[in-house]
């Protein structure tokens, strides 16, 4: 029994199938994987959904038109208007109409800038901020504001409760949006238009909900307003005191944590708007005045403390860097001193070694010279001794010869 791989046709078929599988692009081939070692291939930012951006571009301008149009109609063309209902049911959270008109006018101008930025913004960071950071939440809030203005002018207890629910939902949506913007898409000095037309209107609308609108509507739903007499207003003194301080403390914590200039400015302006309004024939209690001033002070001190903290941190970081540089300079100086000492020792050893080598070479040369001289002297002495012996032989010979002659 043969193995399937032994058949040449099966082998060719399997090779063809493998080549076909490798030639077909898989899902992994389309996935972008940046390499850390290649600086020319940085990691790409998260993509912006075209559908999400299109929804924002369509719904946001439409919601601004609906909200602004409804507020204008309910403020001017309908009686009783928004301001008339507010004065009829005035409480300690009712702001000055003039201050509020300027505040909301600036808010809607910034929202128009946001709508324009949605259309003309071309930078990737701006598109991500609009599509992912804000999304359609601002549009939802504007639509809910339009519905709220209708419930306000109806001026029935049930409508006041419904309006309170709507304002609470708006505040929750805006708080979530503000948190997303602060933690994921914080404002940057490189993109000032993003801060002006995205961050600022979101914060302005949120702070208006927290410090004025939600509490004012709640006290109207609870019938703690001037339309129900002085006794109803007296019931609301300490709840108003607690609410103002609580919101002020929360605002101060937020401002200190995020160095939020927009929040501090809007909070202080709205507190001043509360102080600027005077309920007819009713003096504002000292407790509420003290709570409002304390809220202003808390937010101002929080802003100052946040910038002071940044200054101190930078000073400490600069001092730490100076100390590190000084330590590094000392280490470099010590290393250079050690290197110089090592070079000096090496030079001393090399000079001593060369001197020793010279002395030994000189001694060797002296020994060689002495040996050569000794050899030369020995050779001369040997030669001299040989000559003496020859001379003695000659003299003996001569003596012997002369003696022989004498004998003859």
Coordinates of N, CA and C in Angstrom, one line a residue, residues 26-266:
X26 N -4.9 37.3 2.2 CA -5.7 36.9 3.4 C -6.1 38.2 4.1
X27 N -6.9 38.1 5.2 CA -7.3 39.2 6.0 C -6.1 39.9 6.6
X28 N -5.1 39.1 7.1 CA -4.0 39.6 7.8 C -3.2 40.5 6.8
X29 N -3.2 40.2 5.5 CA -2.4 41.0 4.6 C -2.9 42.5 4.5
X30 N -4.2 42.7 4.8 CA -4.7 44.0 4.8 C -4.6 44.8 6.1
X31 N -4.1 44.2 7.1 CA -4.0 44.8 8.4 C -2.7 45.6 8.5
X32 N -2.8 46.8 8.9 CA -1.6 47.6 9.0 C -0.9 47.3 10.3
X33 N 0.4 46.9 10.1 CA 1.2 46.6 11.3 C 2.5 47.5 11.3
X34 N 2.5 48.6 11.9 CA 3.7 49.4 11.9 C 4.8 48.8 12.7
X35 N 6.0 48.9 12.1 CA 7.2 48.4 12.8 C 7.8 49.4 13.7
X36 N 8.2 49.0 14.8 CA 8.8 50.0 15.8 C 10.2 50.5 15.4
X37 N 10.9 49.6 14.6 CA 12.3 50.0 14.2 C 12.3 50.9 13.0
X38 N 11.2 51.0 12.3 CA 11.2 51.9 11.1 C 10.5 53.2 11.4
X39 N 11.3 54.3 11.5 CA 10.7 55.6 11.8 C 9.8 56.1 10.7
X40 N 10.0 55.6 9.5 CA 9.1 56.1 8.4 C 7.7 55.6 8.5
X41 N 7.5 54.6 9.4 CA 6.2 54.0 9.4 C 5.6 54.2 10.8
X42 N 5.2 55.4 11.2 CA 4.6 55.6 12.6 C 3.3 54.9 12.7
X43 N 2.9 54.7 13.9 CA 1.5 54.1 14.2 C 0.5 55.1 13.8
X44 N -0.5 54.6 13.0 CA -1.6 55.5 12.5 C -2.6 55.7 13.6
X45 N -3.2 56.9 13.6 CA -4.3 57.2 14.6 C -5.5 56.4 14.3
X46 N -6.4 56.2 15.3 CA -7.6 55.5 15.0 C -8.4 56.1 13.9
X47 N -8.9 55.4 13.0 CA -9.7 56.0 11.9 C -10.9 56.6 12.3
X48 N -11.4 57.6 11.5 CA -12.6 58.3 11.8 C -13.6 57.8 10.8
X49 N -14.7 57.3 11.4 CA -15.8 56.8 10.6 C -16.4 57.9 9.8
X50 N -16.5 57.7 8.5 CA -17.1 58.6 7.6 C -18.6 58.8 7.9
X51 N -19.3 57.7 8.2 CA -20.7 57.8 8.5 C -20.9 58.6 9.8
X52 N -20.1 58.4 10.8 CA -20.2 59.1 12.1 C -20.0 60.6 11.8
X53 N -19.0 60.9 11.1 CA -18.7 62.3 10.8 C -19.8 63.0 10.0
X54 N -20.4 62.2 9.0 CA -21.5 62.7 8.3 C -22.7 63.0 9.1
X55 N -23.0 62.1 10.1 CA -24.1 62.3 11.0 C -24.0 63.6 11.8
X56 N -22.7 63.8 12.3 CA -22.5 65.0 13.0 C -22.7 66.2 12.2
X57 N -22.2 66.2 10.9 CA -22.3 67.3 10.0 C -23.7 67.7 9.7
X58 N -24.6 66.7 9.7 CA -26.0 66.9 9.3 C -26.8 67.3 10.5
X59 N -26.7 66.5 11.6 CA -27.5 66.7 12.8 C -27.2 67.9 13.6
X60 N -25.9 68.2 13.7 CA -25.5 69.3 14.6 C -26.1 70.7 14.1
X61 N -25.8 71.1 12.8 CA -26.5 72.3 12.4 C -28.0 72.3 12.5
X62 N -28.6 71.2 12.1 CA -30.1 71.1 12.2 C -30.5 71.3 13.7
X63 N -29.8 70.7 14.6 CA -30.3 70.8 16.0 C -30.1 72.2 16.5
X64 N -29.0 72.9 16.1 CA -28.8 74.3 16.5 C -29.9 75.1 16.0
X65 N -30.3 74.9 14.7 CA -31.4 75.7 14.2 C -32.7 75.5 14.9
X66 N -33.0 74.2 15.2 CA -34.2 73.9 15.9 C -34.2 74.4 17.3
X67 N -33.1 74.3 18.0 CA -33.0 74.8 19.4 C -33.1 76.3 19.5
X68 N -32.3 76.9 18.7 CA -32.3 78.4 18.7 C -33.7 79.0 18.2
X69 N -34.2 78.3 17.2 CA -35.5 78.8 16.7 C -36.6 78.6 17.8
X70 N -36.6 77.5 18.5 CA -37.6 77.3 19.5 C -37.5 78.2 20.6
X71 N -36.2 78.5 21.1 CA -36.0 79.4 22.2 C -36.4 80.8 21.8
X72 N -36.2 81.2 20.5 CA -36.6 82.6 20.1 C -38.1 82.7 20.1
X73 N -38.7 81.7 19.5 CA -40.2 81.7 19.5 C -40.8 81.8 20.9
X74 N -40.3 80.9 21.8 CA -40.9 80.9 23.1 C -40.5 82.1 23.9
X75 N -39.5 82.8 23.5 CA -39.1 84.0 24.3 C -39.7 85.2 23.8
X76 N -40.1 85.3 22.5 CA -40.6 86.5 21.9 C -42.1 86.4 21.5
X77 N -42.4 85.4 20.8 CA -43.7 85.3 20.1 C -44.8 84.7 21.0
X78 N -44.4 84.0 22.0 CA -45.4 83.3 22.9 C -45.5 84.0 24.2
X79 N -46.7 84.2 24.7 CA -46.9 84.8 26.0 C -47.8 83.8 26.9
X80 N -47.4 83.5 28.1 CA -46.2 84.0 28.8 C -44.9 83.4 28.2
X81 N -43.9 84.2 28.1 CA -42.7 83.8 27.5 C -41.8 83.1 28.5
X82 N -40.6 82.7 28.1 CA -39.7 82.1 29.0 C -39.3 83.0 30.2
X83 N -39.0 84.2 29.9 CA -38.6 85.1 31.0 C -39.8 85.5 31.9
X84 N -41.0 85.5 31.4 CA -42.2 85.8 32.2 C -42.5 84.6 33.1
X85 N -42.3 83.4 32.6 CA -42.5 82.2 33.5 C -41.5 82.2 34.6
X86 N -40.2 82.6 34.2 CA -39.1 82.6 35.2 C -39.4 83.6 36.3
X87 N -39.9 84.8 36.0 CA -40.2 85.8 37.0 C -41.4 85.4 37.8
X88 N -42.4 84.7 37.2 CA -43.6 84.3 37.9 C -43.3 83.3 38.9
X89 N -42.3 82.4 38.6 CA -41.9 81.3 39.5 C -40.5 81.5 40.0
X90 N -40.2 82.7 40.3 CA -38.8 83.0 40.7 C -38.5 82.3 42.0
X91 N -37.2 81.8 42.1 CA -36.6 81.3 43.3 C -35.2 81.7 43.4
X92 N -34.5 81.2 44.4 CA -33.1 81.6 44.6 C -32.1 81.1 43.6
X93 N -32.6 80.3 42.6 CA -31.7 79.9 41.5 C -32.1 80.7 40.2
X94 N -33.0 81.7 40.3 CA -33.3 82.4 39.1 C -32.3 83.5 38.8
X95 N -31.7 83.4 37.6 CA -30.6 84.3 37.3 C -31.1 85.6 36.7
X96 N -30.2 86.6 36.5 CA -30.6 87.9 35.9 C -30.8 87.6 34.4
X97 N -31.9 88.2 33.9 CA -32.2 87.9 32.5 C -31.2 88.5 31.5
X98 N -30.6 89.7 31.9 CA -29.6 90.3 31.0 C -28.4 89.5 31.0
X99 N -27.9 89.0 32.1 CA -26.7 88.2 32.2 C -26.9 86.9 31.4
X100 N -28.1 86.3 31.6 CA -28.4 85.1 30.9 C -28.5 85.2 29.4
X101 N -29.0 86.4 29.0 CA -29.1 86.6 27.5 C -27.8 86.7 26.9
X102 N -26.8 87.4 27.5 CA -25.5 87.5 27.0 C -24.8 86.1 27.0
X103 N -25.0 85.4 28.1 CA -24.4 84.1 28.2 C -24.8 83.1 27.1
X104 N -26.1 83.0 26.9 CA -26.7 82.1 25.9 C -26.4 82.6 24.5
X105 N -26.3 83.9 24.3 CA -25.9 84.5 23.0 C -24.5 84.0 22.6
X106 N -23.6 84.1 23.5 CA -22.2 83.7 23.3 C -22.2 82.2 23.0
X107 N -23.0 81.4 23.8 CA -23.1 80.0 23.7 C -23.5 79.6 22.3
X108 N -24.5 80.2 21.7 CA -25.0 79.8 20.4 C -24.1 80.3 19.3
X109 N -23.4 81.4 19.5 CA -22.4 81.8 18.5 C -21.3 80.8 18.4
X110 N -20.9 80.3 19.6 CA -19.8 79.2 19.6 C -20.4 77.9 19.0
X111 N -21.6 77.6 19.2 CA -22.2 76.4 18.6 C -22.3 76.6 17.0
X112 N -22.5 77.8 16.6 CA -22.5 78.0 15.1 C -21.0 77.8 14.6
X113 N -20.1 78.2 15.4 CA -18.7 77.9 15.0 C -18.4 76.5 15.0
X114 N -19.0 75.7 15.9 CA -18.8 74.3 16.0 C -19.4 73.6 14.7
X115 N -20.6 74.1 14.3 CA -21.2 73.6 13.1 C -20.3 73.8 11.9
X116 N -19.7 75.0 11.8 CA -18.8 75.3 10.7 C -17.6 74.5 10.7
X117 N -17.1 74.3 11.9 CA -15.9 73.5 12.0 C -16.1 72.0 11.6
X118 N -17.3 71.6 11.8 CA -17.7 70.2 11.4 C -17.6 70.1 9.9
X119 N -17.8 71.1 9.2 CA -17.8 71.1 7.7 C -16.5 71.4 7.1
X120 N -15.8 72.4 7.6 CA -14.6 72.9 7.0 C -13.3 72.3 7.7
X121 N -13.5 71.7 8.8 CA -12.3 71.1 9.5 C -11.7 70.0 8.7
X122 N -10.4 70.1 8.4 CA -9.7 69.1 7.6 C -8.7 68.3 8.3
X123 N -8.3 68.8 9.5 CA -7.2 68.1 10.2 C -7.8 66.8 10.8
X124 N -6.9 65.8 10.9 CA -7.4 64.5 11.4 C -7.8 64.6 12.9
X125 N -7.0 65.4 13.7 CA -7.3 65.5 15.1 C -8.7 66.2 15.3
X126 N -9.0 67.2 14.4 CA -10.3 67.9 14.5 C -11.4 66.9 14.2
X127 N -11.2 66.1 13.2 CA -12.3 65.2 12.8 C -12.5 64.1 13.9
X128 N -11.4 63.6 14.5 CA -11.6 62.7 15.6 C -12.3 63.3 16.8
X129 N -11.9 64.5 17.1 CA -12.6 65.2 18.2 C -14.1 65.4 18.0
X130 N -14.4 65.8 16.7 CA -15.8 66.0 16.4 C -16.6 64.7 16.4
X131 N -16.1 63.7 15.6 CA -16.8 62.5 15.4 C -16.8 61.6 16.6
X132 N -15.7 61.4 17.2 CA -15.5 60.5 18.3 C -15.7 61.1 19.7
X133 N -15.2 62.4 19.8 CA -15.3 63.0 21.1 C -16.6 63.6 21.5
X134 N -17.3 64.2 20.5 CA -18.6 64.8 20.7 C -19.7 64.0 20.1
X135 N -19.5 63.7 18.8 CA -20.5 62.8 18.2 C -21.8 63.6 18.0
X136 N -22.9 62.8 18.1 CA -24.2 63.4 18.0 C -24.8 63.8 19.4
X137 N -24.0 63.7 20.4 CA -24.5 64.0 21.8 C -24.9 65.5 21.9
X138 N -24.1 66.4 21.3 CA -24.5 67.8 21.3 C -25.8 68.0 20.6
X139 N -26.0 67.4 19.5 CA -27.2 67.5 18.7 C -28.4 67.0 19.5
X140 N -28.2 65.9 20.2 CA -29.3 65.4 21.1 C -29.7 66.4 22.2
X141 N -28.7 67.0 22.8 CA -28.9 68.0 23.8 C -29.7 69.2 23.2
X142 N -29.4 69.6 22.1 CA -30.1 70.7 21.5 C -31.5 70.4 21.2
X143 N -31.8 69.2 20.7 CA -33.2 68.7 20.4 C -34.0 68.7 21.8
X144 N -33.3 68.2 22.8 CA -34.0 68.1 24.1 C -34.2 69.5 24.7
X145 N -33.3 70.4 24.4 CA -33.6 71.8 24.8 C -34.8 72.4 24.2
X146 N -35.0 72.1 22.9 CA -36.1 72.6 22.2 C -37.4 72.0 22.8
X147 N -37.4 70.7 23.2 CA -38.6 70.2 23.8 C -38.8 70.8 25.2
X148 N -37.7 71.0 25.9 CA -37.8 71.6 27.3 C -38.4 73.0 27.2
X149 N -38.0 73.8 26.3 CA -38.6 75.1 26.2 C -40.1 75.1 26.0
X150 N -40.6 74.1 25.3 CA -42.1 73.9 25.2 C -42.7 73.6 26.5
X151 N -42.1 72.7 27.2 CA -42.6 72.3 28.6 C -42.6 73.5 29.5
X152 N -41.6 74.3 29.4 CA -41.5 75.5 30.2 C -42.6 76.5 30.1
X153 N -42.9 76.8 28.8 CA -44.0 77.8 28.6 C -45.4 77.2 28.9
X154 N -45.5 75.9 28.9 CA -46.8 75.3 29.3 C -47.1 75.6 30.7
X155 N -46.1 75.6 31.6 CA -46.2 76.0 32.9 C -47.2 75.3 33.8
X156 N -47.2 74.0 33.7 CA -48.0 73.1 34.5 C -47.1 72.3 35.4
X157 N -47.6 71.8 36.5 CA -46.7 71.0 37.4 C -46.2 69.8 36.7
X158 N -47.0 69.1 35.9 CA -46.5 67.9 35.2 C -45.4 68.3 34.2
X159 N -45.6 69.4 33.5 CA -44.6 69.9 32.5 C -43.3 70.3 33.3
X160 N -43.4 70.9 34.5 CA -42.2 71.2 35.2 C -41.4 69.9 35.6
X161 N -42.1 68.9 35.9 CA -41.5 67.6 36.2 C -40.8 67.0 35.0
X162 N -41.6 67.1 33.9 CA -41.0 66.6 32.6 C -39.8 67.4 32.2
X163 N -39.9 68.7 32.4 CA -38.7 69.6 32.0 C -37.5 69.3 32.9
X164 N -37.8 69.0 34.2 CA -36.7 68.6 35.1 C -36.0 67.3 34.6
X165 N -36.8 66.3 34.2 CA -36.2 65.1 33.6 C -35.4 65.4 32.4
X166 N -35.9 66.2 31.5 CA -35.2 66.6 30.3 C -33.8 67.3 30.6
X167 N -33.9 68.2 31.5 CA -32.6 68.9 31.9 C -31.6 68.0 32.6
X168 N -32.1 67.0 33.4 CA -31.2 66.1 34.0 C -30.5 65.2 33.0
X169 N -31.3 64.8 32.0 CA -30.7 64.0 30.9 C -29.7 64.8 30.1
X170 N -30.0 66.0 29.8 CA -29.1 66.9 29.1 C -27.8 67.1 29.9
X171 N -27.9 67.3 31.3 CA -26.7 67.5 32.1 C -25.9 66.2 32.1
X172 N -26.5 65.0 32.2 CA -25.8 63.8 32.2 C -25.0 63.6 30.9
X173 N -25.7 63.8 29.8 CA -25.0 63.6 28.5 C -23.9 64.6 28.4
X174 N -24.0 65.8 28.8 CA -23.0 66.8 28.7 C -21.8 66.5 29.6
X175 N -22.1 66.0 30.8 CA -21.1 65.6 31.7 C -20.2 64.4 31.2
X176 N -20.9 63.5 30.6 CA -20.2 62.4 29.9 C -19.3 62.9 28.8
X177 N -19.9 63.8 28.0 CA -19.1 64.4 26.9 C -17.9 65.2 27.4
X178 N -18.1 65.9 28.4 CA -17.0 66.7 28.9 C -15.9 65.8 29.5
X179 N -16.3 64.7 30.1 CA -15.3 63.8 30.6 C -14.5 63.1 29.5
X180 N -15.2 62.8 28.4 CA -14.5 62.2 27.3 C -13.5 63.2 26.7
X181 N -13.9 64.4 26.6 CA -13.1 65.5 26.0 C -11.8 65.7 26.9
X182 N -12.0 65.7 28.2 CA -10.9 65.9 29.1 C -9.9 64.8 29.1
X183 N -10.4 63.5 29.2 CA -9.6 62.4 29.4 C -9.0 61.9 28.1
X184 N -9.7 61.9 27.0 CA -9.3 61.3 25.7 C -8.9 62.4 24.7
X185 N -9.6 63.5 24.6 CA -9.3 64.5 23.7 C -9.1 65.9 24.4
X186 N -8.1 66.0 25.2 CA -7.9 67.3 26.0 C -7.6 68.4 25.0
X187 N -7.9 69.6 25.4 CA -7.5 70.8 24.6 C -6.0 71.0 24.5
X188 N -5.6 71.5 23.3 CA -4.2 71.7 23.0 C -4.0 73.0 22.4
X189 N -2.8 73.6 22.8 CA -2.5 75.0 22.3 C -2.2 74.9 20.8
X190 N -1.9 73.7 20.2 CA -1.7 73.6 18.8 C -3.0 73.7 18.0
X191 N -4.1 73.5 18.6 CA -5.4 73.5 17.9 C -6.4 74.5 18.7
X192 N -6.2 75.8 18.6 CA -7.0 76.7 19.4 C -8.4 76.7 19.0
X193 N -8.7 76.5 17.7 CA -10.1 76.5 17.2 C -10.9 75.3 17.8
X194 N -10.2 74.2 18.0 CA -10.9 73.1 18.6 C -11.3 73.4 20.0
X195 N -10.4 74.1 20.7 CA -10.8 74.5 22.1 C -11.9 75.5 22.1
X196 N -11.9 76.5 21.2 CA -12.9 77.5 21.3 C -14.3 77.0 20.8
X197 N -14.3 76.3 19.8 CA -15.6 75.9 19.2 C -16.1 74.5 19.6
X198 N -15.3 73.7 20.3 CA -15.7 72.4 20.7 C -15.8 72.3 22.2
X199 N -14.7 72.6 22.9 CA -14.6 72.4 24.3 C -15.4 73.5 25.0
X200 N -15.3 74.7 24.6 CA -16.0 75.9 25.3 C -17.5 75.8 25.3
X201 N -18.1 75.5 24.1 CA -19.6 75.5 24.2 C -20.1 74.3 24.9
X202 N -19.4 73.1 24.9 CA -19.8 72.0 25.7 C -19.8 72.4 27.2
X203 N -18.7 73.0 27.6 CA -18.6 73.4 29.0 C -19.6 74.5 29.4
X204 N -19.8 75.4 28.5 CA -20.8 76.5 28.9 C -22.2 75.9 29.1
X205 N -22.6 75.0 28.2 CA -23.9 74.4 28.3 C -24.0 73.5 29.6
X206 N -23.0 72.8 29.8 CA -23.0 71.9 31.0 C -23.0 72.7 32.3
X207 N -22.3 73.7 32.4 CA -22.2 74.5 33.7 C -23.5 75.3 33.9
X208 N -24.2 75.7 32.8 CA -25.5 76.3 32.9 C -26.5 75.3 33.5
X209 N -26.4 74.1 33.0 CA -27.3 73.0 33.5 C -27.1 72.8 35.0
X210 N -25.8 72.7 35.4 CA -25.5 72.3 36.8 C -25.8 73.4 37.8
X211 N -25.4 74.6 37.4 CA -25.4 75.7 38.4 C -26.8 76.4 38.4
X212 N -27.5 76.4 37.3 CA -28.7 77.2 37.3 C -30.0 76.4 36.9
X213 N -29.9 75.8 35.7 CA -31.2 75.3 35.1 C -31.8 74.1 35.9
X214 N -31.0 73.1 36.2 CA -31.5 71.9 36.8 C -32.1 72.3 38.2
X215 N -31.3 73.1 39.0 CA -31.8 73.4 40.3 C -33.0 74.4 40.2
X216 N -33.0 75.3 39.3 CA -34.2 76.2 39.2 C -35.5 75.4 38.8
X217 N -35.3 74.5 37.9 CA -36.5 73.7 37.5 C -36.9 72.8 38.6
X218 N -36.0 72.2 39.3 CA -36.3 71.3 40.4 C -37.1 72.0 41.5
X219 N -36.7 73.2 41.9 CA -37.4 74.0 42.9 C -38.8 74.4 42.4
X220 N -38.9 74.7 41.1 CA -40.2 75.0 40.6 C -41.1 73.8 40.6
X221 N -40.6 72.6 40.3 CA -41.4 71.4 40.4 C -41.8 71.1 41.8
X222 N -40.9 71.4 42.8 CA -41.2 71.2 44.2 C -42.0 72.3 44.8
X223 N -42.4 73.3 44.0 CA -43.2 74.5 44.4 C -42.5 75.3 45.5
X224 N -41.2 75.4 45.4 CA -40.4 76.2 46.3 C -40.1 77.5 45.5
X225 N -41.1 78.3 45.1 CA -40.9 79.5 44.4 C -41.8 80.6 44.9
X226 N -41.7 81.8 44.4 CA -42.4 82.9 44.9 C -43.9 82.8 44.6
X227 N -44.3 82.0 43.7 CA -45.7 81.9 43.4 C -46.5 81.2 44.5
X228 N -45.7 80.5 45.3 CA -46.4 79.8 46.4 C -46.2 80.4 47.8
X229 N -45.8 81.7 47.8 CA -45.7 82.5 49.0 C -44.3 82.4 49.6
X230 N -44.2 83.3 50.7 CA -42.9 83.4 51.4 C -42.5 82.1 52.1
X231 N -43.5 81.4 52.6 CA -43.2 80.2 53.3 C -42.5 79.1 52.4
X232 N -42.9 79.1 51.2 CA -42.3 78.1 50.3 C -40.8 78.5 50.0
X233 N -40.6 79.8 49.9 CA -39.2 80.3 49.7 C -38.4 80.0 51.0
X234 N -38.9 80.1 52.2 CA -38.2 79.8 53.4 C -37.8 78.4 53.4
X235 N -38.7 77.5 52.9 CA -38.3 76.1 52.9 C -37.1 75.8 52.0
X236 N -36.9 76.7 51.0 CA -35.8 76.4 50.1 C -34.5 77.0 50.4
X237 N -34.4 77.7 51.6 CA -33.1 78.4 51.9 C -32.0 77.4 52.1
X238 N -32.1 76.5 53.0 CA -31.0 75.6 53.3 C -30.8 74.6 52.2
X239 N -31.8 74.1 51.5 CA -31.5 73.3 50.3 C -30.8 74.1 49.2
X240 N -31.1 75.3 49.1 CA -30.4 76.2 48.1 C -28.9 76.3 48.6
X241 N -28.8 76.6 49.9 CA -27.4 76.7 50.4 C -26.6 75.5 50.1
X242 N -27.2 74.3 50.4 CA -26.4 73.0 50.2 C -26.2 72.8 48.7
X243 N -27.1 73.1 47.9 CA -26.9 72.9 46.4 C -25.8 73.7 45.9
X244 N -25.8 75.0 46.3 CA -24.8 75.9 45.7 C -23.4 75.5 46.2
X245 N -23.3 75.2 47.5 CA -22.0 74.8 47.9 C -21.5 73.4 47.3
X246 N -22.5 72.5 47.1 CA -22.1 71.2 46.6 C -21.6 71.4 45.1
X247 N -22.4 72.1 44.3 CA -22.0 72.3 42.9 C -20.7 73.1 42.9
X248 N -20.5 74.1 43.8 CA -19.3 74.9 43.8 C -18.1 74.0 44.2
X249 N -18.3 73.1 45.1 CA -17.2 72.2 45.5 C -16.8 71.3 44.3
X250 N -17.8 70.7 43.7 CA -17.6 69.8 42.5 C -16.9 70.6 41.4
X251 N -17.3 71.8 41.2 CA -16.7 72.6 40.1 C -15.2 72.9 40.5
X252 N -15.0 73.2 41.8 CA -13.6 73.5 42.2 C -12.7 72.3 42.0
X253 N -13.2 71.1 42.4 CA -12.4 69.9 42.2 C -12.1 69.7 40.7
X254 N -13.1 69.9 39.8 CA -12.9 69.7 38.4 C -11.9 70.8 37.9
X255 N -12.0 72.0 38.3 CA -11.1 73.1 37.9 C -9.7 72.8 38.3
X256 N -9.5 72.3 39.5 CA -8.2 72.1 40.1 C -7.6 70.9 39.4
X257 N -8.4 69.9 39.0 CA -7.9 68.6 38.4 C -7.4 68.9 37.0
X258 N -8.2 69.7 36.3 CA -7.9 69.8 34.8 C -7.5 71.2 34.4
X259 N -7.2 72.1 35.4 CA -6.8 73.5 35.1 C -7.8 74.1 34.1
X260 N -9.1 74.0 34.4 CA -10.2 74.3 33.4 C -10.5 75.8 33.6
X261 N -10.0 76.6 32.7 CA -10.3 78.0 32.8 C -11.7 78.3 32.3
X262 N -12.2 77.6 31.3 CA -13.5 77.8 30.9 C -14.6 77.5 32.0
X263 N -14.4 76.4 32.7 CA -15.3 76.1 33.7 C -15.3 77.1 34.8
X264 N -14.1 77.6 35.2 CA -14.0 78.6 36.3 C -14.7 79.9 35.8
X265 N -14.4 80.4 34.6 CA -15.0 81.6 34.1 C -16.5 81.5 34.0
X266 N -17.0 80.4 33.5 CA -18.5 80.3 33.3 C -19.2 80.1 34.7

